[in-house]
Short mmCIF file of C-alpha atoms and ligand atoms in Angstrom, two decimals:
data_model
loop_
_atom_site.label_atom_id
_atom_site.label_comp_id
_atom_site.label_asym_id
_atom_site.label_seq_id
_atom_site.Cartn_x
_atom_site.Cartn_y
_atom_site.Cartn_z
CA UNK A 1 -128.82 18.18 -13.90
CA UNK A 2 -127.61 16.10 -10.93
CA UNK A 3 -124.56 16.99 -8.53
CA UNK A 4 -122.56 14.12 -10.46
CA UNK A 5 -123.07 15.90 -13.77
CA UNK A 6 -121.90 19.29 -12.20
CA UNK A 7 -118.50 17.68 -11.36
CA UNK A 8 -118.10 15.53 -14.28
CA UNK A 9 -115.16 17.71 -15.82
CA UNK A 10 -113.73 18.13 -12.66
CA UNK A 11 -113.17 14.81 -11.05
CA UNK A 12 -112.20 11.90 -13.36
CA UNK A 13 -113.76 8.61 -12.84
CA UNK A 14 -112.57 6.12 -10.32
CA UNK A 15 -112.40 6.09 -6.58
CA UNK A 16 -111.59 9.58 -4.81
CA UNK A 17 -109.07 7.97 -2.47
CA UNK A 18 -107.17 4.94 -3.27
CA UNK A 19 -104.80 3.32 -0.77
CA UNK A 20 -101.58 2.11 -3.02
CA UNK A 21 -99.78 0.66 0.04
CA UNK A 22 -100.14 1.12 3.97
CA UNK A 23 -100.00 4.75 4.45
CA UNK A 24 -99.81 5.86 0.75
CA UNK A 25 -102.87 7.46 -0.82
CA UNK A 26 -103.65 8.38 -4.21
CA UNK A 27 -106.14 11.37 -4.45
CA UNK A 28 -107.07 11.23 -8.13
CA UNK A 29 -107.50 14.56 -9.79
CA UNK A 30 -106.84 16.37 -6.44
CA UNK A 31 -104.85 19.42 -7.94
CA UNK A 32 -107.54 20.08 -10.75
CA UNK A 33 -109.25 22.50 -8.86
CA UNK A 34 -106.24 25.04 -8.44
CA UNK A 35 -104.83 23.93 -11.77
CA UNK A 36 -104.51 27.53 -13.20
CA UNK A 37 -102.83 29.00 -9.91
CA UNK A 38 -100.55 25.98 -9.84
CA UNK A 39 -99.30 26.32 -13.37
CA UNK A 40 -98.73 30.07 -12.99
CA UNK A 41 -96.79 29.64 -9.77
CA UNK A 42 -94.59 26.69 -11.43
CA UNK A 43 -93.93 29.26 -14.32
CA UNK A 44 -92.59 31.82 -11.70
CA UNK A 45 -90.57 29.35 -9.82
CA UNK A 46 -88.98 27.94 -13.02
CA UNK A 47 -88.24 31.58 -14.37
CA UNK A 48 -86.20 32.31 -10.97
CA UNK A 49 -84.49 28.83 -10.73
CA UNK A 50 -84.45 27.14 -14.08
CA UNK A 51 -84.47 23.44 -14.61
CA UNK A 52 -81.01 21.71 -14.85
CA UNK A 53 -79.72 18.18 -15.05
CA UNK A 54 -78.08 17.24 -11.87
CA UNK A 55 -75.08 14.66 -11.76
CA UNK A 56 -75.29 11.74 -9.36
CA UNK A 57 -72.39 10.92 -6.75
CA UNK A 58 -71.46 8.32 -9.17
CA UNK A 59 -71.15 10.70 -12.03
CA UNK A 60 -74.12 10.24 -14.08
CA UNK A 61 -76.17 12.95 -15.61
CA UNK A 62 -80.02 12.57 -14.53
CA UNK A 63 -82.25 12.28 -17.31
CA UNK A 64 -84.81 14.14 -15.26
CA UNK A 65 -84.39 18.00 -14.92
CA UNK A 66 -84.68 19.56 -11.56
CA UNK A 67 -85.36 22.68 -9.71
CA UNK A 68 -86.54 23.61 -6.26
CA UNK A 69 -88.44 26.03 -4.25
CA UNK A 70 -88.81 26.68 -0.64
CA UNK A 71 -86.47 27.17 2.29
CA UNK A 72 -84.10 24.38 1.10
CA UNK A 73 -83.96 22.23 -1.81
CA UNK A 74 -82.89 18.67 -2.89
CA UNK A 75 -79.61 18.81 -4.75
CA UNK A 76 -77.09 16.00 -6.03
CA UNK A 77 -73.57 16.37 -7.37
CA UNK A 78 -70.30 14.40 -7.14
CA UNK A 79 -70.13 15.08 -3.34
CA UNK A 80 -73.58 13.46 -2.69
CA UNK A 81 -77.23 13.94 -2.13
CA UNK A 82 -78.42 16.73 0.48
CA UNK A 83 -80.71 19.48 1.05
CA UNK A 84 -79.24 23.01 0.34
CA UNK A 85 -80.77 26.41 1.11
CA UNK A 86 -78.94 27.82 -2.08
CA UNK A 87 -79.36 27.09 -5.52
CA UNK A 88 -75.80 26.11 -6.64
CA UNK A 89 -76.52 27.32 -10.38
CA UNK A 90 -77.07 30.86 -9.12
CA UNK A 91 -75.69 31.03 -5.62
CA UNK A 92 -78.87 32.56 -4.72
CA UNK A 93 -81.71 30.90 -2.23
CA UNK A 94 -84.23 28.93 -3.97
CA UNK A 95 -87.55 30.70 -4.69
CA UNK A 96 -90.03 30.98 -2.01
CA UNK A 97 -92.90 28.11 -1.91
CA UNK A 98 -95.83 29.82 -3.70
CA UNK A 99 -99.06 30.01 -1.18
CA UNK A 100 -100.85 28.04 -3.64
CA UNK A 101 -98.23 25.15 -3.69
CA UNK A 102 -98.49 25.07 0.21
CA UNK A 103 -102.20 25.24 0.35
CA UNK A 104 -102.27 22.22 -2.14
CA UNK A 105 -99.78 19.97 -0.17
CA UNK A 106 -101.32 20.84 3.41
CA UNK A 107 -104.73 20.14 2.02
CA UNK A 108 -103.87 16.81 0.11
CA UNK A 109 -101.93 15.60 3.16
CA UNK A 110 -104.81 16.31 5.61
CA UNK A 111 -107.42 14.47 3.31
CA UNK A 112 -105.01 11.53 3.18
CA UNK A 113 -104.95 11.40 6.95
CA UNK A 114 -101.75 13.38 7.84
CA UNK A 115 -103.00 16.84 9.19
CA UNK A 116 -100.69 19.49 10.21
CA UNK A 117 -98.24 18.77 7.31
CA UNK A 118 -96.27 21.98 6.43
CA UNK A 119 -93.88 21.48 3.85
CA UNK A 120 -90.37 23.57 3.73
CA UNK A 121 -89.24 22.03 0.45
CA UNK A 122 -90.61 21.43 -3.09
CA UNK A 123 -88.44 19.24 -5.55
CA UNK A 124 -89.77 20.01 -9.05
CA UNK A 125 -88.97 17.24 -11.50
CA UNK A 126 -89.51 17.59 -15.46
CA UNK A 127 -89.40 14.49 -17.55
CA UNK A 128 -89.18 14.70 -21.35
CA UNK A 129 -90.09 11.85 -23.47
CA UNK A 130 -87.61 9.04 -22.70
CA UNK A 131 -86.54 10.44 -19.09
CA UNK A 132 -86.92 8.08 -16.22
CA UNK A 133 -86.16 7.88 -12.46
CA UNK A 134 -84.77 4.63 -11.22
CA UNK A 135 -85.97 2.73 -8.16
CA UNK A 136 -84.92 4.84 -5.07
CA UNK A 137 -85.64 5.65 -1.38
CA UNK A 138 -86.49 9.23 -0.25
CA UNK A 139 -84.30 9.22 2.84
CA UNK A 140 -82.47 12.50 2.89
CA UNK A 141 -85.07 14.14 5.08
CA UNK A 142 -84.82 14.55 8.89
CA UNK A 143 -88.06 13.05 10.18
CA UNK A 144 -89.55 10.13 8.42
CA UNK A 145 -92.72 10.52 10.37
CA UNK A 146 -93.51 13.54 8.13
CA UNK A 147 -95.10 12.12 4.55
CA UNK A 148 -94.15 13.42 1.20
CA UNK A 149 -96.77 14.99 -1.17
CA UNK A 150 -96.35 14.32 -4.78
CA UNK A 151 -98.28 16.09 -7.53
CA UNK A 152 -98.31 15.01 -11.17
CA UNK A 153 -98.58 17.40 -13.95
CA UNK A 154 -98.63 16.98 -17.60
CA UNK A 155 -98.07 13.91 -19.57
CA UNK A 156 -98.98 10.70 -17.87
CA UNK A 157 -96.20 8.30 -16.42
CA UNK A 158 -96.11 4.80 -14.99
CA UNK A 159 -95.03 4.86 -11.53
CA UNK A 160 -93.43 1.85 -9.87
CA UNK A 161 -94.01 1.28 -6.25
CA UNK A 162 -92.23 -1.24 -4.36
CA UNK A 163 -91.49 -2.19 -0.98
CA UNK A 164 -88.97 -1.65 1.92
CA UNK A 165 -86.22 -3.67 0.06
CA UNK A 166 -84.95 -2.67 -3.65
CA UNK A 167 -85.80 -6.22 -4.93
CA UNK A 168 -89.69 -6.29 -3.81
CA UNK A 169 -92.02 -6.63 -6.37
CA UNK A 170 -93.10 -3.24 -7.47
CA UNK A 171 -96.68 -2.28 -8.29
CA UNK A 172 -97.36 -0.15 -11.32
CA UNK A 173 -99.75 2.72 -11.38
CA UNK A 174 -100.29 5.31 -13.93
CA UNK A 175 -100.40 9.01 -12.81
CA UNK A 176 -102.01 11.74 -14.74
CA UNK A 177 -102.37 15.29 -14.64
CA UNK A 178 -103.66 16.80 -11.42
CA UNK A 179 -103.13 13.31 -9.46
CA UNK A 180 -101.66 13.68 -5.95
CA UNK A 181 -100.26 10.86 -4.02
CA UNK A 182 -99.49 11.30 -0.30
CA UNK A 183 -96.78 8.95 1.11
CA UNK A 184 -96.43 8.38 4.87
CA UNK A 185 -96.51 5.84 7.61
CA UNK A 186 -95.14 2.36 6.82
CA UNK A 187 -94.55 3.13 3.10
CA UNK A 188 -92.62 6.44 3.47
CA UNK A 189 -89.37 4.71 2.89
CA UNK A 190 -90.29 2.22 0.14
CA UNK A 191 -88.59 2.02 -3.09
CA UNK A 192 -90.28 3.75 -6.06
CA UNK A 193 -89.33 5.02 -9.45
CA UNK A 194 -90.88 6.26 -12.77
CA UNK A 195 -90.52 4.33 -16.19
CA UNK A 196 -89.28 6.04 -19.28
CA UNK A 197 -91.87 8.58 -20.32
CA UNK A 198 -93.77 7.88 -23.35
CA UNK A 199 -93.96 10.55 -26.08
CA UNK A 200 -97.21 12.53 -26.23
CA UNK A 201 -98.56 16.22 -26.21
CA UNK A 202 -100.24 17.69 -23.13
CA UNK A 203 -102.62 20.60 -23.66
CA UNK A 204 -100.89 22.59 -20.96
CA UNK A 205 -97.50 21.41 -20.67
CA UNK A 206 -96.51 20.27 -24.18
CA UNK A 207 -94.13 17.32 -24.46
CA UNK A 208 -93.51 16.88 -20.75
CA UNK A 209 -94.44 15.69 -17.23
CA UNK A 210 -93.61 17.66 -14.29
CA UNK A 211 -93.67 16.39 -10.79
CA UNK A 212 -93.82 18.42 -7.50
CA UNK A 213 -92.88 16.45 -4.47
CA UNK A 214 -93.51 18.34 -1.23
CA UNK A 215 -91.27 17.60 1.92
CA UNK A 216 -90.63 18.64 5.40
CA UNK A 217 -86.72 18.48 5.25
CA UNK A 218 -85.63 20.21 8.04
C1 MD6 B 301 -91.96 11.46 -9.82
N1 MD6 B 301 -91.41 11.18 -7.53
O1 MD6 B 301 -92.97 11.24 -9.68
C2 MD6 B 301 -91.03 11.05 -8.75
N2 MD6 B 301 -90.57 10.46 -4.25
O2 MD6 B 301 -91.73 12.12 -10.83
C3 MD6 B 301 -90.67 10.45 -6.43
O3 MD6 B 301 -89.66 10.16 -6.40
C4 MD6 B 301 -91.30 10.49 -5.21
O4 MD6 B 301 -93.55 11.14 -5.98
C5 MD6 B 301 -90.97 10.32 -2.98
C6 MD6 B 301 -92.55 10.68 -2.70
C7 MD6 B 301 -93.30 10.78 -3.73
C8 MD6 B 301 -92.58 10.71 -4.85
FE1 FE B 302 -88.69 9.69 -4.45
#
């Protein structure tokens, strides 16, 4: 048996490190090595702070359901987008960042060329079939020199990755269970979104995609 055979189940085919845009690196299957730990930690977070559909400042209910863990969490309501240390649904602090989450995010960032990344927030997005996220920039964090680490779990989704202006042509990339993308540098403020989730059944997460985005918000 060769070394390649030994790792055939753990590492899907394709380059291990793919540059999507300047500063944005896709690490295919990077989260699979810690899959069991990550899924157990996710269950605990969601038990403490359940998914909910937030409302945009414009009054639209988001099709993506969200929750957070960490010292602060991303929220939206009629008053605007912001980070808040308290879960508005419960009035309690968000659950702590699980150690397995922090280790995954810091390790992926280092591998992508961003050593020393220590997240203080994790936004958890859940997509049911049909849910989508329109093109947006992530700009509610304080320091754009800090990357964002994005972990995809469950059903595959088509990610749109554009440029610095909303109208820029967007690249499409499929993100599957275990894929990790690290966004920093030049592309940190690029527009991006997720196309409507196609129906399907995932062995671990059922009819859903879950995305974890780790940030240094404060
Ligand atoms: C998602 N992700 O994949 C949505 N934002 O469900 C994002 O909006 C995102 O993956 C900033 C950086 C990485 C991301
Ligand atoms: Fe985003």
